[in-house]
JSON list of C-alpha atoms in Angstrom, two decimals:
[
{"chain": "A", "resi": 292, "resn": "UNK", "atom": "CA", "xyz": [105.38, 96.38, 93.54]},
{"chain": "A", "resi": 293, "resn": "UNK", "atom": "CA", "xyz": [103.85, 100.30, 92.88]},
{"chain": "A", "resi": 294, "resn": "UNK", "atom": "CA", "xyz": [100.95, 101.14, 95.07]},
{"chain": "A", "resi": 295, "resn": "UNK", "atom": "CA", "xyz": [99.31, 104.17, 93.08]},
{"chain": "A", "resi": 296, "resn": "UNK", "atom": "CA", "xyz": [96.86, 106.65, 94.13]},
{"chain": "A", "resi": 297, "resn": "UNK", "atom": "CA", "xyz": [94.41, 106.46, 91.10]},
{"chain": "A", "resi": 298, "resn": "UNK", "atom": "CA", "xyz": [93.59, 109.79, 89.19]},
{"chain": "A", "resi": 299, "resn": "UNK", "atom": "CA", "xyz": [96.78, 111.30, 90.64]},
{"chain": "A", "resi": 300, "resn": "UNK", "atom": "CA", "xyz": [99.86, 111.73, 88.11]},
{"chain": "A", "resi": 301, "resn": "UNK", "atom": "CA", "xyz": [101.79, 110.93, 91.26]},
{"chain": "A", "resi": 302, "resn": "UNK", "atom": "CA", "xyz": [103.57, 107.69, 91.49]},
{"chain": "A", "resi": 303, "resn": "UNK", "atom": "CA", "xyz": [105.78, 106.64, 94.28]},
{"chain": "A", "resi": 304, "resn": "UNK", "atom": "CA", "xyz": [107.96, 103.53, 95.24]},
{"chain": "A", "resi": 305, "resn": "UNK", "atom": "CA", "xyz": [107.59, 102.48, 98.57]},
{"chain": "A", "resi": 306, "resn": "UNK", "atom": "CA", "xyz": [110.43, 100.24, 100.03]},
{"chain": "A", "resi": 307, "resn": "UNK", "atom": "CA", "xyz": [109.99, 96.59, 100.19]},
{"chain": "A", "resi": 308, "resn": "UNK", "atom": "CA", "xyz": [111.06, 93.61, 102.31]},
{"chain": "A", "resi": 309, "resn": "UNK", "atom": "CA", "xyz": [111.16, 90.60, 100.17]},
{"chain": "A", "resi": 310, "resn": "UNK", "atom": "CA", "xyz": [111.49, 86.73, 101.31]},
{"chain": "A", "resi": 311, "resn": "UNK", "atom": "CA", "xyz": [111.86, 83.51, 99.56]},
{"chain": "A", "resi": 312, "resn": "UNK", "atom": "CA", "xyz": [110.55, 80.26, 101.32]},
{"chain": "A", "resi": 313, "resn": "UNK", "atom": "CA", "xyz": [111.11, 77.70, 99.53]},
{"chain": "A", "resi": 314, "resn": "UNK", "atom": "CA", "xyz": [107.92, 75.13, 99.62]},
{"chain": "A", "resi": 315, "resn": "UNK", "atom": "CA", "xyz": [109.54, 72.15, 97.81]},
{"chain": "A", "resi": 316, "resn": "UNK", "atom": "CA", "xyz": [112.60, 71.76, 94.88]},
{"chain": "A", "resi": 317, "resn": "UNK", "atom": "CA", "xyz": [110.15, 73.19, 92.44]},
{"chain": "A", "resi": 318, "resn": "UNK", "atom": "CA", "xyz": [107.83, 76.19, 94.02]},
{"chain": "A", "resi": 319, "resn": "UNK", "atom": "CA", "xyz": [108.63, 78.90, 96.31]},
{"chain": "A", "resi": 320, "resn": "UNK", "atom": "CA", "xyz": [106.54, 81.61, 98.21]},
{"chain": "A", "resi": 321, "resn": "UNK", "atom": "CA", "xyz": [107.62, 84.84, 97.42]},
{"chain": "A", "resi": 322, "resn": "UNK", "atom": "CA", "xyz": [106.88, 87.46, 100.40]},
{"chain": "A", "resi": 323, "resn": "UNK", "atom": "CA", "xyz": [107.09, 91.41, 99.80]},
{"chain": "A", "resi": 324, "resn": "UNK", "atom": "CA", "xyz": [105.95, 93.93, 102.43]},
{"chain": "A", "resi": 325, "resn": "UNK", "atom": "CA", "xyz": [105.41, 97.36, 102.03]},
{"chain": "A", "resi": 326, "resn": "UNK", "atom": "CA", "xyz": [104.60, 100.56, 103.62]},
{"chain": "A", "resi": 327, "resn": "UNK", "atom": "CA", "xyz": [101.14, 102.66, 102.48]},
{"chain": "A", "resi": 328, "resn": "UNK", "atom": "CA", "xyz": [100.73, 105.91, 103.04]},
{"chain": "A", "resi": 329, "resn": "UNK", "atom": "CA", "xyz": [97.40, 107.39, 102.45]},
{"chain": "A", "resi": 330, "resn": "UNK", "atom": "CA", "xyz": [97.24, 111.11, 103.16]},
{"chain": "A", "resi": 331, "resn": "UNK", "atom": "CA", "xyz": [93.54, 112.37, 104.71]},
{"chain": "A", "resi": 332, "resn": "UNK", "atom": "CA", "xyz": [93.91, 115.58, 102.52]},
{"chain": "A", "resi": 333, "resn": "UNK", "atom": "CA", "xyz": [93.54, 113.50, 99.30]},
{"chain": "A", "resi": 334, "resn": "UNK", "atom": "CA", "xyz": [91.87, 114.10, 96.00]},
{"chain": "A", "resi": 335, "resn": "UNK", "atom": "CA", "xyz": [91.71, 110.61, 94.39]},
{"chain": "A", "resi": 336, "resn": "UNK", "atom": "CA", "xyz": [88.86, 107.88, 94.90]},
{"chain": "A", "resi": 337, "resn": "UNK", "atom": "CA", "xyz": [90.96, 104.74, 93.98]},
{"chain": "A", "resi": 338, "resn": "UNK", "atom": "CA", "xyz": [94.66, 103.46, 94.80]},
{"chain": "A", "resi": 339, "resn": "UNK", "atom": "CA", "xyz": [96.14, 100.74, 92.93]},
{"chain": "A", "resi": 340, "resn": "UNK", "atom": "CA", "xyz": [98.72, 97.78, 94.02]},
{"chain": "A", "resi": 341, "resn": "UNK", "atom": "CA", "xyz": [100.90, 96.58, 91.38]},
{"chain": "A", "resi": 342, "resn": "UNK", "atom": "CA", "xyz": [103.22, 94.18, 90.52]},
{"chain": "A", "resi": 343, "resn": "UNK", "atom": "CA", "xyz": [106.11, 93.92, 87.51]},
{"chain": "A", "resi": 344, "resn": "UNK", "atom": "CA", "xyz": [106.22, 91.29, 85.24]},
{"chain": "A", "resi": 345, "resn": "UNK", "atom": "CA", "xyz": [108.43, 88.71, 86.98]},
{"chain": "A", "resi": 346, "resn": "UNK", "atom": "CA", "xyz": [108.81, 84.70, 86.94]},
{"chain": "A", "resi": 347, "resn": "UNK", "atom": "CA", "xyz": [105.34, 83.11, 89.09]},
{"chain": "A", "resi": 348, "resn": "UNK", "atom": "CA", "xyz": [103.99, 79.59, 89.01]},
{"chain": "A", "resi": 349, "resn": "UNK", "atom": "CA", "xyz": [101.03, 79.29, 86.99]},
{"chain": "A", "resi": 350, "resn": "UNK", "atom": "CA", "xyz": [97.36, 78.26, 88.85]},
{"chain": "A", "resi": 351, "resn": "UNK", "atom": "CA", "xyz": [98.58, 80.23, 91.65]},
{"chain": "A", "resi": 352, "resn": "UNK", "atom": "CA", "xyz": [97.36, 83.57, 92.49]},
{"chain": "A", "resi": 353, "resn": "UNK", "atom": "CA", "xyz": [98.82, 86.48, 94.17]},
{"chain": "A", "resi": 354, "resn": "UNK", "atom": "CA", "xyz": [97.11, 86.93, 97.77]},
{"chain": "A", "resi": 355, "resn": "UNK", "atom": "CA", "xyz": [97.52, 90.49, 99.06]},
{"chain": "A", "resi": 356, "resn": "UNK", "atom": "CA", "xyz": [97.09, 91.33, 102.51]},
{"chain": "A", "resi": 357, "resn": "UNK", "atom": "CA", "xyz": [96.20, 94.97, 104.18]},
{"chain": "A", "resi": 358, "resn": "UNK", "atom": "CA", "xyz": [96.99, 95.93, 107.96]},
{"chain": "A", "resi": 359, "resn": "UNK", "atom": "CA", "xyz": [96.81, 98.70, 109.74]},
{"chain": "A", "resi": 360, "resn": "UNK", "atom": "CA", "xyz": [99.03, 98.19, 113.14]},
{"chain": "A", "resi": 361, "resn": "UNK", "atom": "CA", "xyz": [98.70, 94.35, 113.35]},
{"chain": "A", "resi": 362, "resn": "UNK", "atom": "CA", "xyz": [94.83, 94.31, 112.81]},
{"chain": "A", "resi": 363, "resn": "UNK", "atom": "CA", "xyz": [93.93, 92.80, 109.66]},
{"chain": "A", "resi": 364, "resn": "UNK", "atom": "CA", "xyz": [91.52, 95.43, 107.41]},
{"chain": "A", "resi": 365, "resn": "UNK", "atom": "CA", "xyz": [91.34, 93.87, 103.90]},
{"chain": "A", "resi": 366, "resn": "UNK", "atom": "CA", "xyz": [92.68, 90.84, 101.74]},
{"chain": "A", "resi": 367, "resn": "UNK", "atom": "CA", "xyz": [92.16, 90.23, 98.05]},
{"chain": "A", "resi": 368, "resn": "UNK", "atom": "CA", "xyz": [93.34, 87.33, 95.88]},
{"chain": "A", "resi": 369, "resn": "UNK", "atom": "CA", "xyz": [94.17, 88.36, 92.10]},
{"chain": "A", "resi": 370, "resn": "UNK", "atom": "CA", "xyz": [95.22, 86.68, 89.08]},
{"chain": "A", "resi": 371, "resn": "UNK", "atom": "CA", "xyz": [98.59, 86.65, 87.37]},
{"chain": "A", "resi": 372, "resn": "UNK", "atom": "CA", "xyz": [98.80, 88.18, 83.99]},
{"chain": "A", "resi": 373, "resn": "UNK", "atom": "CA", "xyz": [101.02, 85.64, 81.24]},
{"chain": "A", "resi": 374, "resn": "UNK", "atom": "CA", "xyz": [103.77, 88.05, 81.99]},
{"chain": "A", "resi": 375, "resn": "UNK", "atom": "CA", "xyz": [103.72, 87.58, 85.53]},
{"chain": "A", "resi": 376, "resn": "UNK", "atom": "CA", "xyz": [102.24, 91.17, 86.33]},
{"chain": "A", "resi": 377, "resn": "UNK", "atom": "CA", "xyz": [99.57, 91.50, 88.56]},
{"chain": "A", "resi": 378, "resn": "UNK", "atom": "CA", "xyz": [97.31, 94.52, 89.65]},
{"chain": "A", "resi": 379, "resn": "UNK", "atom": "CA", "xyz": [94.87, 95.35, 91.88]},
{"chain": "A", "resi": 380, "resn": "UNK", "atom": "CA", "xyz": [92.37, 98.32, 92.49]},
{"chain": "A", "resi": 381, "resn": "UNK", "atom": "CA", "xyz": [90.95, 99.64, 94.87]},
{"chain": "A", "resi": 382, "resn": "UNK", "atom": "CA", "xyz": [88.68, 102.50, 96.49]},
{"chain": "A", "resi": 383, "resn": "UNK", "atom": "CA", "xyz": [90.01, 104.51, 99.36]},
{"chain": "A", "resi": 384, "resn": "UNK", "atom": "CA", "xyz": [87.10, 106.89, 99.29]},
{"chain": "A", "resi": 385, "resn": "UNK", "atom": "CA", "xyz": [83.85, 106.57, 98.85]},
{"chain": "A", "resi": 386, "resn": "UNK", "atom": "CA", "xyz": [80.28, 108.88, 98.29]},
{"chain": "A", "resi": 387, "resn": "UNK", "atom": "CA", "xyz": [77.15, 108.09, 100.12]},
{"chain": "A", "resi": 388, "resn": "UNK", "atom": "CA", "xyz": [74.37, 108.09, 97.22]},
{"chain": "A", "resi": 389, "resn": "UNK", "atom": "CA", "xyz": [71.80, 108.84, 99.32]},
{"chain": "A", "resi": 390, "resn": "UNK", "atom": "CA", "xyz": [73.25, 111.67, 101.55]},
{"chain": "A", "resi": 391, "resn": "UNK", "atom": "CA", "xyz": [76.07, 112.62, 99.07]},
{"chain": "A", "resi": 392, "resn": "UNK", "atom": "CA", "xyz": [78.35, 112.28, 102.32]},
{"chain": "A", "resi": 393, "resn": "UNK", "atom": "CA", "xyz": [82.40, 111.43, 101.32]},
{"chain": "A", "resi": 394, "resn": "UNK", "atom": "CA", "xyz": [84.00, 109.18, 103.80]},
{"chain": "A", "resi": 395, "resn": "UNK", "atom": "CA", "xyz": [87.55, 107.73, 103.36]},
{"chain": "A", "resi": 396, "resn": "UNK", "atom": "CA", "xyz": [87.65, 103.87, 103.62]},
{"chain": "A", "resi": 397, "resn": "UNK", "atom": "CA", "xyz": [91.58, 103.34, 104.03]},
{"chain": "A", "resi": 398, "resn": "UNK", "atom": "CA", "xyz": [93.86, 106.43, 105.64]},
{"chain": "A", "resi": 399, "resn": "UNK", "atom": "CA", "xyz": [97.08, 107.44, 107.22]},
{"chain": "A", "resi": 400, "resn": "UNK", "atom": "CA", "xyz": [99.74, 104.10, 107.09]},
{"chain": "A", "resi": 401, "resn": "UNK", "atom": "CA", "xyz": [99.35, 100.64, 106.32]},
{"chain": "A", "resi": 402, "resn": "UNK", "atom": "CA", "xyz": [101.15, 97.36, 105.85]},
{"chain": "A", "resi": 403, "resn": "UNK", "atom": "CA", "xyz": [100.72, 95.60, 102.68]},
{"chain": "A", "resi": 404, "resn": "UNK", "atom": "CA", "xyz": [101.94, 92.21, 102.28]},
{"chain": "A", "resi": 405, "resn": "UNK", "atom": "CA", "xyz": [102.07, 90.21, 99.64]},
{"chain": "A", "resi": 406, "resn": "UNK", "atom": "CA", "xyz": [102.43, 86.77, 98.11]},
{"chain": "A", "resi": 407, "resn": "UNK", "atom": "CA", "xyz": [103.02, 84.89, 94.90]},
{"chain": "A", "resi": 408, "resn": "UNK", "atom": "CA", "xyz": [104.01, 81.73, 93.85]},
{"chain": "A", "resi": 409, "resn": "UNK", "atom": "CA", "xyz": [107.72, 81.61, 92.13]},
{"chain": "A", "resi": 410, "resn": "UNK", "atom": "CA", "xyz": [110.09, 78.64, 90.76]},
{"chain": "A", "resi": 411, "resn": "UNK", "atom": "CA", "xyz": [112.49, 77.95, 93.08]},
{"chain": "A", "resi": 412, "resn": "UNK", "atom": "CA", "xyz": [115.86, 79.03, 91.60]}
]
């Protein structure tokens, strides 16, 4: 999983805590946390969460989660891609089109979990 800061040639690799729980013989959930850090001096309007192609289970989305300490800020649910890729974007800043005023949605460090539906091996 890449979480990208949009607009930025940047790219970083957080670290990730993975876990497999297996749901029957067939299916397994497929946990991966990660650390996001969003920097208040940024330049870029969108970040981007991202995973690699990898084995899933078909009909089943990926559900990602966003916290910042324990409190719950945002959740999205996102298709899988044939390959078993996923992606997700979204805005971290944001322009006020009446006042022109910037204001920053998501910063400083988040938890970002997510979760997709694998074959159990």
């Amino acid at each position: 999983m890449l979480l990208i800061p949009s607009n930025t040639s940047a790219t970083s690799e957080p670290s990730e805590e993975i876990t497999i729980t297996p749901i029957d013989d067939k299916i397994s959930l497929e946990k991966r946390i990660a650390t996001m850090h969003i920097p208040e001096n940024k330049s870029f309007v969108w970040g981007t969460v991202k995973g690699e192609p990898s084995d899933y289970v078909e009909r089943y989305p990926v559900i990602i989660q966003f916290f910042k300490g324990e409190e719950p800020i945002h959740v999205a649910q996102v298709k899988v891609k044939g390959d078993g890729s996923y992606e997700y974007k979204f805005r971290i800043r944001n322009v006020d089109q009446t006042t022109g005023e910037v204001f920053d949605i998501f910063h400083g460090e988040y938890t970002v979990k997510m979760f997709k539906v694998i074959h159990t091996k």
